[in-house]
Amino acid sequence: MSELSQLKIIAHIRSDFSEKFGIPRQSGLVEELKAAIVFEPEFRNPDALRGLDGFSHLWLIWQFSKAVRQEWSPTVRPPRLGGNERMGVFATRSPFRPNPIGLSCVKLDRVELHPELGPIIHVVGADLLDGTPIYDIKPYLPYADCKPDAAGGFASAPKEATLQVSCPDELLSQLPADRRAALLGVLAQDPRPSYQNDPDREYGMGFAGFNVRFTVRENVLTVHLIQPE
């Protein structure tokens, strides 16, 4: 059987994440996150989105563009298990896969018809790095896609309770007003790797064009710096 033809990149996402660190571990965990899907010129046809506004959520099929490797391993170390235990790659959502393909469910906010870029899909809750290539977009169908009785294996529940975030108003005010709740939501999810728990270590992440630095002691994340990158 011949190999599948090469997938076409139909769009790229524009998000507030300039690096992998800090991106929520799953889509939908931080609903305040905003992102936009900008199509490649070949696919900027409004007719391709006809009827899309009737759906509340979308599936995005995308490429782990920062995790492309020539070889693959049958087992990986899931962060959920502290990076100390190996599980089968097909039992995880690790980016290190035979084919570096990701799948995310996002909420549809609106469709904008841009005079130069054509139709732009605005979504919330995306867990994608800025510039991530998009292979396909499909509507989420509640009657078929929602399985309330599904088993979640070793990841059947969220990692742990969210952190309490302490961020002085004078720092938070550095961010645009429409990005503040999103940042606090991201930080509350605890961006640190599961195996790092040093209360004296200062972490840094890029968000919405700003450098954010913080420490975590016990269950409190304290922001020390927010400044333009």
PDB file of C-alpha atoms in Angstrom:
ATOM      1  CA  MET A   1       0.000   0.000   0.000  1.00  0.00           C
ATOM      2  CA  SER A   2       1.378   3.365  -0.960  1.00  0.00           C
ATOM      3  CA  GLU A   3       2.088   5.946   1.727  1.00  0.00           C
ATOM      4  CA  LEU A   4      -0.415   8.692   2.414  1.00  0.00           C
ATOM      5  CA  SER A   5       0.296  11.835   0.433  1.00  0.00           C
ATOM      6  CA  GLN A   6       1.950  14.595   2.381  1.00  0.00           C
ATOM      7  CA  LEU A   7      -0.485  16.568   4.503  1.00  0.00           C
ATOM      8  CA  LYS A   8      -1.114  20.169   3.548  1.00  0.00           C
ATOM      9  CA  ILE A   9      -0.785  22.937   6.100  1.00  0.00           C
ATOM     10  CA  ILE A  10      -4.018  24.883   5.769  1.00  0.00           C
ATOM     11  CA  ALA A  11      -3.424  27.521   8.453  1.00  0.00           C
ATOM     12  CA  HIS A  12      -1.296  28.663  11.383  1.00  0.00           C
ATOM     13  CA  ILE A  13      -2.487  29.649  14.826  1.00  0.00           C
ATOM     14  CA  ARG A  14      -1.663  32.965  16.457  1.00  0.00           C
ATOM     15  CA  SER A  15      -1.494  32.597  20.216  1.00  0.00           C
ATOM     16  CA  ASP A  16       0.120  34.307  23.213  1.00  0.00           C
ATOM     17  CA  PHE A  17       2.703  31.549  23.732  1.00  0.00           C
ATOM     18  CA  SER A  18       6.133  32.273  22.274  1.00  0.00           C
ATOM     19  CA  GLU A  19       7.660  29.134  23.853  1.00  0.00           C
ATOM     20  CA  LYS A  20       6.470  25.709  24.987  1.00  0.00           C
ATOM     21  CA  PHE A  21       6.937  26.405  28.694  1.00  0.00           C
ATOM     22  CA  GLY A  22       3.696  27.640  30.207  1.00  0.00           C
ATOM     23  CA  ILE A  23       1.295  26.197  27.639  1.00  0.00           C
ATOM     24  CA  PRO A  24      -1.575  24.394  29.422  1.00  0.00           C
ATOM     25  CA  ARG A  25      -1.195  20.618  29.311  1.00  0.00           C
ATOM     26  CA  GLN A  26      -4.576  20.206  27.615  1.00  0.00           C
ATOM     27  CA  SER A  27      -6.930  22.401  25.652  1.00  0.00           C
ATOM     28  CA  GLY A  28      -9.858  24.025  27.427  1.00  0.00           C
ATOM     29  CA  LEU A  29      -8.182  24.239  30.845  1.00  0.00           C
ATOM     30  CA  VAL A  30      -7.933  28.032  30.587  1.00  0.00           C
ATOM     31  CA  GLU A  31     -10.969  29.350  28.749  1.00  0.00           C
ATOM     32  CA  GLU A  32      -9.727  32.957  28.909  1.00  0.00           C
ATOM     33  CA  LEU A  33      -6.942  32.160  26.430  1.00  0.00           C
ATOM     34  CA  LYS A  34      -7.552  33.751  23.051  1.00  0.00           C
ATOM     35  CA  ALA A  35      -6.096  32.650  19.729  1.00  0.00           C
ATOM     36  CA  ALA A  36      -6.739  33.148  16.016  1.00  0.00           C
ATOM     37  CA  ILE A  37      -6.458  30.724  13.113  1.00  0.00           C
ATOM     38  CA  VAL A  38      -5.108  32.413   9.989  1.00  0.00           C
ATOM     39  CA  PHE A  39      -5.419  30.440   6.760  1.00  0.00           C
ATOM     40  CA  GLU A  40      -2.758  30.027   4.111  1.00  0.00           C
ATOM     41  CA  PRO A  41      -3.546  31.975   0.908  1.00  0.00           C
ATOM     42  CA  GLU A  42      -4.701  28.837  -0.928  1.00  0.00           C
ATOM     43  CA  PHE A  43      -7.420  28.224   1.662  1.00  0.00           C
ATOM     44  CA  ARG A  44      -8.711  31.758   2.268  1.00  0.00           C
ATOM     45  CA  ASN A  45     -12.112  30.996   0.825  1.00  0.00           C
ATOM     46  CA  PRO A  46     -15.070  32.018   3.005  1.00  0.00           C
ATOM     47  CA  ASP A  47     -17.165  29.252   1.465  1.00  0.00           C
ATOM     48  CA  ALA A  48     -14.969  26.683   3.254  1.00  0.00           C
ATOM     49  CA  LEU A  49     -16.349  27.963   6.571  1.00  0.00           C
ATOM     50  CA  ARG A  50     -19.993  28.070   5.571  1.00  0.00           C
ATOM     51  CA  GLY A  51     -22.083  26.678   8.454  1.00  0.00           C
ATOM     52  CA  LEU A  52     -19.212  26.756  10.953  1.00  0.00           C
ATOM     53  CA  ASP A  53     -20.925  29.363  13.134  1.00  0.00           C
ATOM     54  CA  GLY A  54     -23.555  26.762  14.037  1.00  0.00           C
ATOM     55  CA  PHE A  55     -21.043  24.870  16.181  1.00  0.00           C
ATOM     56  CA  SER A  56     -19.775  25.910  19.602  1.00  0.00           C
ATOM     57  CA  HIS A  57     -16.543  23.870  19.590  1.00  0.00           C
ATOM     58  CA  LEU A  58     -13.998  22.694  17.043  1.00  0.00           C
ATOM     59  CA  TRP A  59     -11.377  19.971  16.728  1.00  0.00           C
ATOM     60  CA  LEU A  60      -7.990  21.203  15.554  1.00  0.00           C
ATOM     61  CA  ILE A  61      -5.566  18.734  14.005  1.00  0.00           C
ATOM     62  CA  TRP A  62      -2.074  20.191  14.080  1.00  0.00           C
ATOM     63  CA  GLN A  63       1.637  19.552  13.993  1.00  0.00           C
ATOM     64  CA  PHE A  64       3.989  19.370  16.984  1.00  0.00           C
ATOM     65  CA  SER A  65       6.319  21.583  14.960  1.00  0.00           C
ATOM     66  CA  LYS A  66       8.917  21.853  17.752  1.00  0.00           C
ATOM     67  CA  ALA A  67       9.016  18.102  18.377  1.00  0.00           C
ATOM     68  CA  VAL A  68       9.672  16.655  14.908  1.00  0.00           C
ATOM     69  CA  ARG A  69      12.153  13.754  15.118  1.00  0.00           C
ATOM     70  CA  GLN A  70      13.543  11.258  12.632  1.00  0.00           C
ATOM     71  CA  GLU A  71      13.194   8.338  15.043  1.00  0.00           C
ATOM     72  CA  TRP A  72      10.564   7.378  17.585  1.00  0.00           C
ATOM     73  CA  SER A  73      10.438   5.462  20.846  1.00  0.00           C
ATOM     74  CA  PRO A  74       7.655   3.000  21.777  1.00  0.00           C
ATOM     75  CA  THR A  75       7.647   4.380  25.339  1.00  0.00           C
ATOM     76  CA  VAL A  76       7.764   7.882  26.791  1.00  0.00           C
ATOM     77  CA  ARG A  77       7.884   9.443  30.267  1.00  0.00           C
ATOM     78  CA  PRO A  78       4.576  11.283  30.867  1.00  0.00           C
ATOM     79  CA  PRO A  79       4.902  14.461  32.973  1.00  0.00           C
ATOM     80  CA  ARG A  80       1.737  13.370  34.785  1.00  0.00           C
ATOM     81  CA  LEU A  81       3.764  10.521  36.334  1.00  0.00           C
ATOM     82  CA  GLY A  82       6.629  12.800  37.309  1.00  0.00           C
ATOM     83  CA  GLY A  83       8.802  11.792  34.368  1.00  0.00           C
ATOM     84  CA  ASN A  84       9.905   8.702  36.268  1.00  0.00           C
ATOM     85  CA  GLU A  85       7.718   5.998  34.735  1.00  0.00           C
ATOM     86  CA  ARG A  86       7.514   4.874  31.132  1.00  0.00           C
ATOM     87  CA  MET A  87       4.227   4.312  29.329  1.00  0.00           C
ATOM     88  CA  GLY A  88       3.435   3.332  25.776  1.00  0.00           C
ATOM     89  CA  VAL A  89       3.523   6.305  23.441  1.00  0.00           C
ATOM     90  CA  PHE A  90       0.025   5.483  22.173  1.00  0.00           C
ATOM     91  CA  ALA A  91      -1.278   5.585  25.766  1.00  0.00           C
ATOM     92  CA  THR A  92      -0.132   9.214  26.106  1.00  0.00           C
ATOM     93  CA  ARG A  93      -0.470  12.579  24.416  1.00  0.00           C
ATOM     94  CA  SER A  94       3.274  13.063  24.257  1.00  0.00           C
ATOM     95  CA  PRO A  95       4.497  15.214  21.343  1.00  0.00           C
ATOM     96  CA  PHE A  96       7.230  12.646  20.609  1.00  0.00           C
ATOM     97  CA  ARG A  97       5.309  10.319  18.299  1.00  0.00           C
ATOM     98  CA  PRO A  98       5.910   8.484  15.008  1.00  0.00           C
ATOM     99  CA  ASN A  99       3.864  11.259  13.398  1.00  0.00           C
ATOM    100  CA  PRO A 100       4.031  14.561  15.343  1.00  0.00           C
ATOM    101  CA  ILE A 101       0.290  15.240  15.198  1.00  0.00           C
ATOM    102  CA  GLY A 102      -1.717  16.948  17.932  1.00  0.00           C
ATOM    103  CA  LEU A 103      -5.461  17.100  18.542  1.00  0.00           C
ATOM    104  CA  SER A 104      -7.192  19.892  20.491  1.00  0.00           C
ATOM    105  CA  CYS A 105     -10.784  20.786  21.220  1.00  0.00           C
ATOM    106  CA  VAL A 106     -11.309  24.558  21.341  1.00  0.00           C
ATOM    107  CA  LYS A 107     -14.312  26.837  21.730  1.00  0.00           C
ATOM    108  CA  LEU A 108     -15.363  28.867  18.705  1.00  0.00           C
ATOM    109  CA  ASP A 109     -15.589  32.556  19.525  1.00  0.00           C
ATOM    110  CA  ARG A 110     -16.288  34.120  16.145  1.00  0.00           C
ATOM    111  CA  VAL A 111     -15.319  34.193  12.482  1.00  0.00           C
ATOM    112  CA  GLU A 112     -13.867  37.418  11.156  1.00  0.00           C
ATOM    113  CA  LEU A 113     -13.676  38.290   7.474  1.00  0.00           C
ATOM    114  CA  HIS A 114     -10.391  40.181   7.206  1.00  0.00           C
ATOM    115  CA  PRO A 115      -9.896  42.382   4.106  1.00  0.00           C
ATOM    116  CA  GLU A 116      -6.398  40.999   3.472  1.00  0.00           C
ATOM    117  CA  LEU A 117      -6.155  37.682   5.348  1.00  0.00           C
ATOM    118  CA  GLY A 118      -9.592  36.374   4.471  1.00  0.00           C
ATOM    119  CA  PRO A 119     -11.624  34.427   7.051  1.00  0.00           C
ATOM    120  CA  ILE A 120      -9.982  34.250  10.483  1.00  0.00           C
ATOM    121  CA  ILE A 121     -11.331  31.871  13.126  1.00  0.00           C
ATOM    122  CA  HIS A 122     -11.111  33.241  16.668  1.00  0.00           C
ATOM    123  CA  VAL A 123     -11.067  30.550  19.356  1.00  0.00           C
ATOM    124  CA  VAL A 124     -10.597  30.305  23.121  1.00  0.00           C
ATOM    125  CA  GLY A 125      -8.919  27.663  25.253  1.00  0.00           C
ATOM    126  CA  ALA A 126      -6.252  26.631  22.741  1.00  0.00           C
ATOM    127  CA  ASP A 127      -3.097  24.894  23.991  1.00  0.00           C
ATOM    128  CA  LEU A 128      -0.935  25.691  20.967  1.00  0.00           C
ATOM    129  CA  LEU A 129       2.356  27.503  20.478  1.00  0.00           C
ATOM    130  CA  ASP A 130       2.237  30.657  18.371  1.00  0.00           C
ATOM    131  CA  GLY A 131       2.776  29.754  14.714  1.00  0.00           C
ATOM    132  CA  THR A 132       1.714  26.104  15.066  1.00  0.00           C
ATOM    133  CA  PRO A 133       0.757  24.622  11.673  1.00  0.00           C
ATOM    134  CA  ILE A 134      -2.864  23.471  11.377  1.00  0.00           C
ATOM    135  CA  TYR A 135      -3.672  20.477   9.178  1.00  0.00           C
ATOM    136  CA  ASP A 136      -7.438  20.377   9.552  1.00  0.00           C
ATOM    137  CA  ILE A 137     -10.458  21.779  11.386  1.00  0.00           C
ATOM    138  CA  LYS A 138     -13.532  19.703  12.186  1.00  0.00           C
ATOM    139  CA  PRO A 139     -16.716  20.497  14.127  1.00  0.00           C
ATOM    140  CA  TYR A 140     -17.161  18.982  17.579  1.00  0.00           C
ATOM    141  CA  LEU A 141     -20.336  16.885  17.674  1.00  0.00           C
ATOM    142  CA  PRO A 142     -21.711  16.498  21.227  1.00  0.00           C
ATOM    143  CA  TYR A 143     -23.804  13.405  20.461  1.00  0.00           C
ATOM    144  CA  ALA A 144     -20.807  11.541  19.057  1.00  0.00           C
ATOM    145  CA  ASP A 145     -17.744  13.100  20.692  1.00  0.00           C
ATOM    146  CA  CYS A 146     -18.956  13.419  24.298  1.00  0.00           C
ATOM    147  CA  LYS A 147     -18.513  10.188  26.283  1.00  0.00           C
ATOM    148  CA  PRO A 148     -19.433  10.893  29.941  1.00  0.00           C
ATOM    149  CA  ASP A 149     -18.616   7.333  31.037  1.00  0.00           C
ATOM    150  CA  ALA A 150     -15.209   7.144  29.340  1.00  0.00           C
ATOM    151  CA  ALA A 151     -12.243   5.919  31.395  1.00  0.00           C
ATOM    152  CA  GLY A 152      -9.186   8.187  31.585  1.00  0.00           C
ATOM    153  CA  GLY A 153      -6.483   5.712  32.569  1.00  0.00           C
ATOM    154  CA  PHE A 154      -3.621   7.205  34.546  1.00  0.00           C
ATOM    155  CA  ALA A 155      -4.818  10.710  33.545  1.00  0.00           C
ATOM    156  CA  SER A 156      -8.443  10.332  34.585  1.00  0.00           C
ATOM    157  CA  ALA A 157      -8.423  13.536  36.643  1.00  0.00           C
ATOM    158  CA  PRO A 158      -6.637  16.898  36.472  1.00  0.00           C
ATOM    159  CA  LYS A 159      -3.043  16.853  37.652  1.00  0.00           C
ATOM    160  CA  GLU A 160      -3.834  18.424  41.013  1.00  0.00           C
ATOM    161  CA  ALA A 161      -5.616  21.378  42.574  1.00  0.00           C
ATOM    162  CA  THR A 162      -4.715  24.677  40.960  1.00  0.00           C
ATOM    163  CA  LEU A 163      -2.254  27.037  42.597  1.00  0.00           C
ATOM    164  CA  GLN A 164      -3.114  30.265  44.331  1.00  0.00           C
ATOM    165  CA  VAL A 165      -1.590  33.087  42.280  1.00  0.00           C
ATOM    166  CA  SER A 166      -0.199  36.194  43.967  1.00  0.00           C
ATOM    167  CA  CYS A 167       0.470  38.964  41.458  1.00  0.00           C
ATOM    168  CA  PRO A 168       0.738  42.630  42.531  1.00  0.00           C
ATOM    169  CA  ASP A 169      -1.600  44.962  40.673  1.00  0.00           C
ATOM    170  CA  GLU A 170       1.309  47.120  39.521  1.00  0.00           C
ATOM    171  CA  LEU A 171       2.769  44.109  37.701  1.00  0.00           C
ATOM    172  CA  LEU A 172      -0.490  42.769  36.296  1.00  0.00           C
ATOM    173  CA  SER A 173      -1.340  46.210  34.925  1.00  0.00           C
ATOM    174  CA  GLN A 174       1.658  45.910  32.590  1.00  0.00           C
ATOM    175  CA  LEU A 175      -0.387  43.473  30.503  1.00  0.00           C
ATOM    176  CA  PRO A 176      -3.215  44.501  28.177  1.00  0.00           C
ATOM    177  CA  ALA A 177      -6.498  44.275  30.071  1.00  0.00           C
ATOM    178  CA  ASP A 178      -7.841  41.496  27.851  1.00  0.00           C
ATOM    179  CA  ARG A 179      -4.849  39.254  28.612  1.00  0.00           C
ATOM    180  CA  ARG A 180      -4.718  39.492  32.420  1.00  0.00           C
ATOM    181  CA  ALA A 181      -7.293  36.830  33.284  1.00  0.00           C
ATOM    182  CA  ALA A 182      -5.692  34.459  30.783  1.00  0.00           C
ATOM    183  CA  LEU A 183      -2.247  34.831  32.351  1.00  0.00           C
ATOM    184  CA  LEU A 184      -3.609  34.250  35.855  1.00  0.00           C
ATOM    185  CA  GLY A 185      -5.415  31.162  34.587  1.00  0.00           C
ATOM    186  CA  VAL A 186      -2.274  29.792  32.975  1.00  0.00           C
ATOM    187  CA  LEU A 187      -0.207  30.353  36.120  1.00  0.00           C
ATOM    188  CA  ALA A 188      -2.865  28.739  38.313  1.00  0.00           C
ATOM    189  CA  GLN A 189      -2.451  25.532  36.282  1.00  0.00           C
ATOM    190  CA  ASP A 190       1.185  25.328  37.523  1.00  0.00           C
ATOM    191  CA  PRO A 191       3.405  25.523  34.407  1.00  0.00           C
ATOM    192  CA  ARG A 192       6.336  23.800  36.130  1.00  0.00           C
ATOM    193  CA  PRO A 193       7.391  20.268  35.168  1.00  0.00           C
ATOM    194  CA  SER A 194       6.001  17.739  37.642  1.00  0.00           C
ATOM    195  CA  TYR A 195       9.464  16.789  38.851  1.00  0.00           C
ATOM    196  CA  GLN A 196      10.498  20.354  39.781  1.00  0.00           C
ATOM    197  CA  ASN A 197       9.494  21.640  43.208  1.00  0.00           C
ATOM    198  CA  ASP A 198      12.288  23.956  44.334  1.00  0.00           C
ATOM    199  CA  PRO A 199      10.691  26.890  46.232  1.00  0.00           C
ATOM    200  CA  ASP A 200      13.758  29.067  45.606  1.00  0.00           C
ATOM    201  CA  ARG A 201      13.907  28.540  41.855  1.00  0.00           C
ATOM    202  CA  GLU A 202      12.660  31.393  39.680  1.00  0.00           C
ATOM    203  CA  TYR A 203      10.840  30.354  36.529  1.00  0.00           C
ATOM    204  CA  GLY A 204      10.274  32.419  33.416  1.00  0.00           C
ATOM    205  CA  MET A 205       7.872  32.218  30.503  1.00  0.00           C
ATOM    206  CA  GLY A 206       6.865  34.306  27.525  1.00  0.00           C
ATOM    207  CA  PHE A 207       3.232  35.369  27.291  1.00  0.00           C
ATOM    208  CA  ALA A 208       1.554  37.884  24.966  1.00  0.00           C
ATOM    209  CA  GLY A 209       4.904  39.531  24.236  1.00  0.00           C
ATOM    210  CA  PHE A 210       5.880  39.817  27.900  1.00  0.00           C
ATOM    211  CA  ASN A 211       8.446  38.068  30.066  1.00  0.00           C
ATOM    212  CA  VAL A 212       6.823  36.685  33.223  1.00  0.00           C
ATOM    213  CA  ARG A 213       8.939  35.453  36.136  1.00  0.00           C
ATOM    214  CA  PHE A 214       7.661  33.691  39.243  1.00  0.00           C
ATOM    215  CA  THR A 215       8.416  31.336  42.128  1.00  0.00           C
ATOM    216  CA  VAL A 216       6.250  28.677  43.761  1.00  0.00           C
ATOM    217  CA  ARG A 217       6.268  27.895  47.458  1.00  0.00           C
ATOM    218  CA  GLU A 218       3.873  25.278  48.768  1.00  0.00           C
ATOM    219  CA  ASN A 219       0.590  26.082  46.995  1.00  0.00           C
ATOM    220  CA  VAL A 220       1.250  29.763  46.204  1.00  0.00           C
ATOM    221  CA  LEU A 221       2.715  31.036  42.943  1.00  0.00           C
ATOM    222  CA  THR A 222       4.168  34.538  43.315  1.00  0.00           C
ATOM    223  CA  VAL A 223       4.834  36.716  40.279  1.00  0.00           C
ATOM    224  CA  HIS A 224       7.980  38.854  40.586  1.00  0.00           C
ATOM    225  CA  LEU A 225       8.288  40.394  37.127  1.00  0.00           C
ATOM    226  CA  ILE A 226       6.180  41.229  34.084  1.00  0.00           C
ATOM    227  CA  GLN A 227       7.935  43.241  31.402  1.00  0.00           C
ATOM    228  CA  PRO A 228       7.979  43.463  27.593  1.00  0.00           C
ATOM    229  CA  GLU A 229      10.178  40.854  25.938  1.00  0.00           C
TER     230      GLU A 229
END
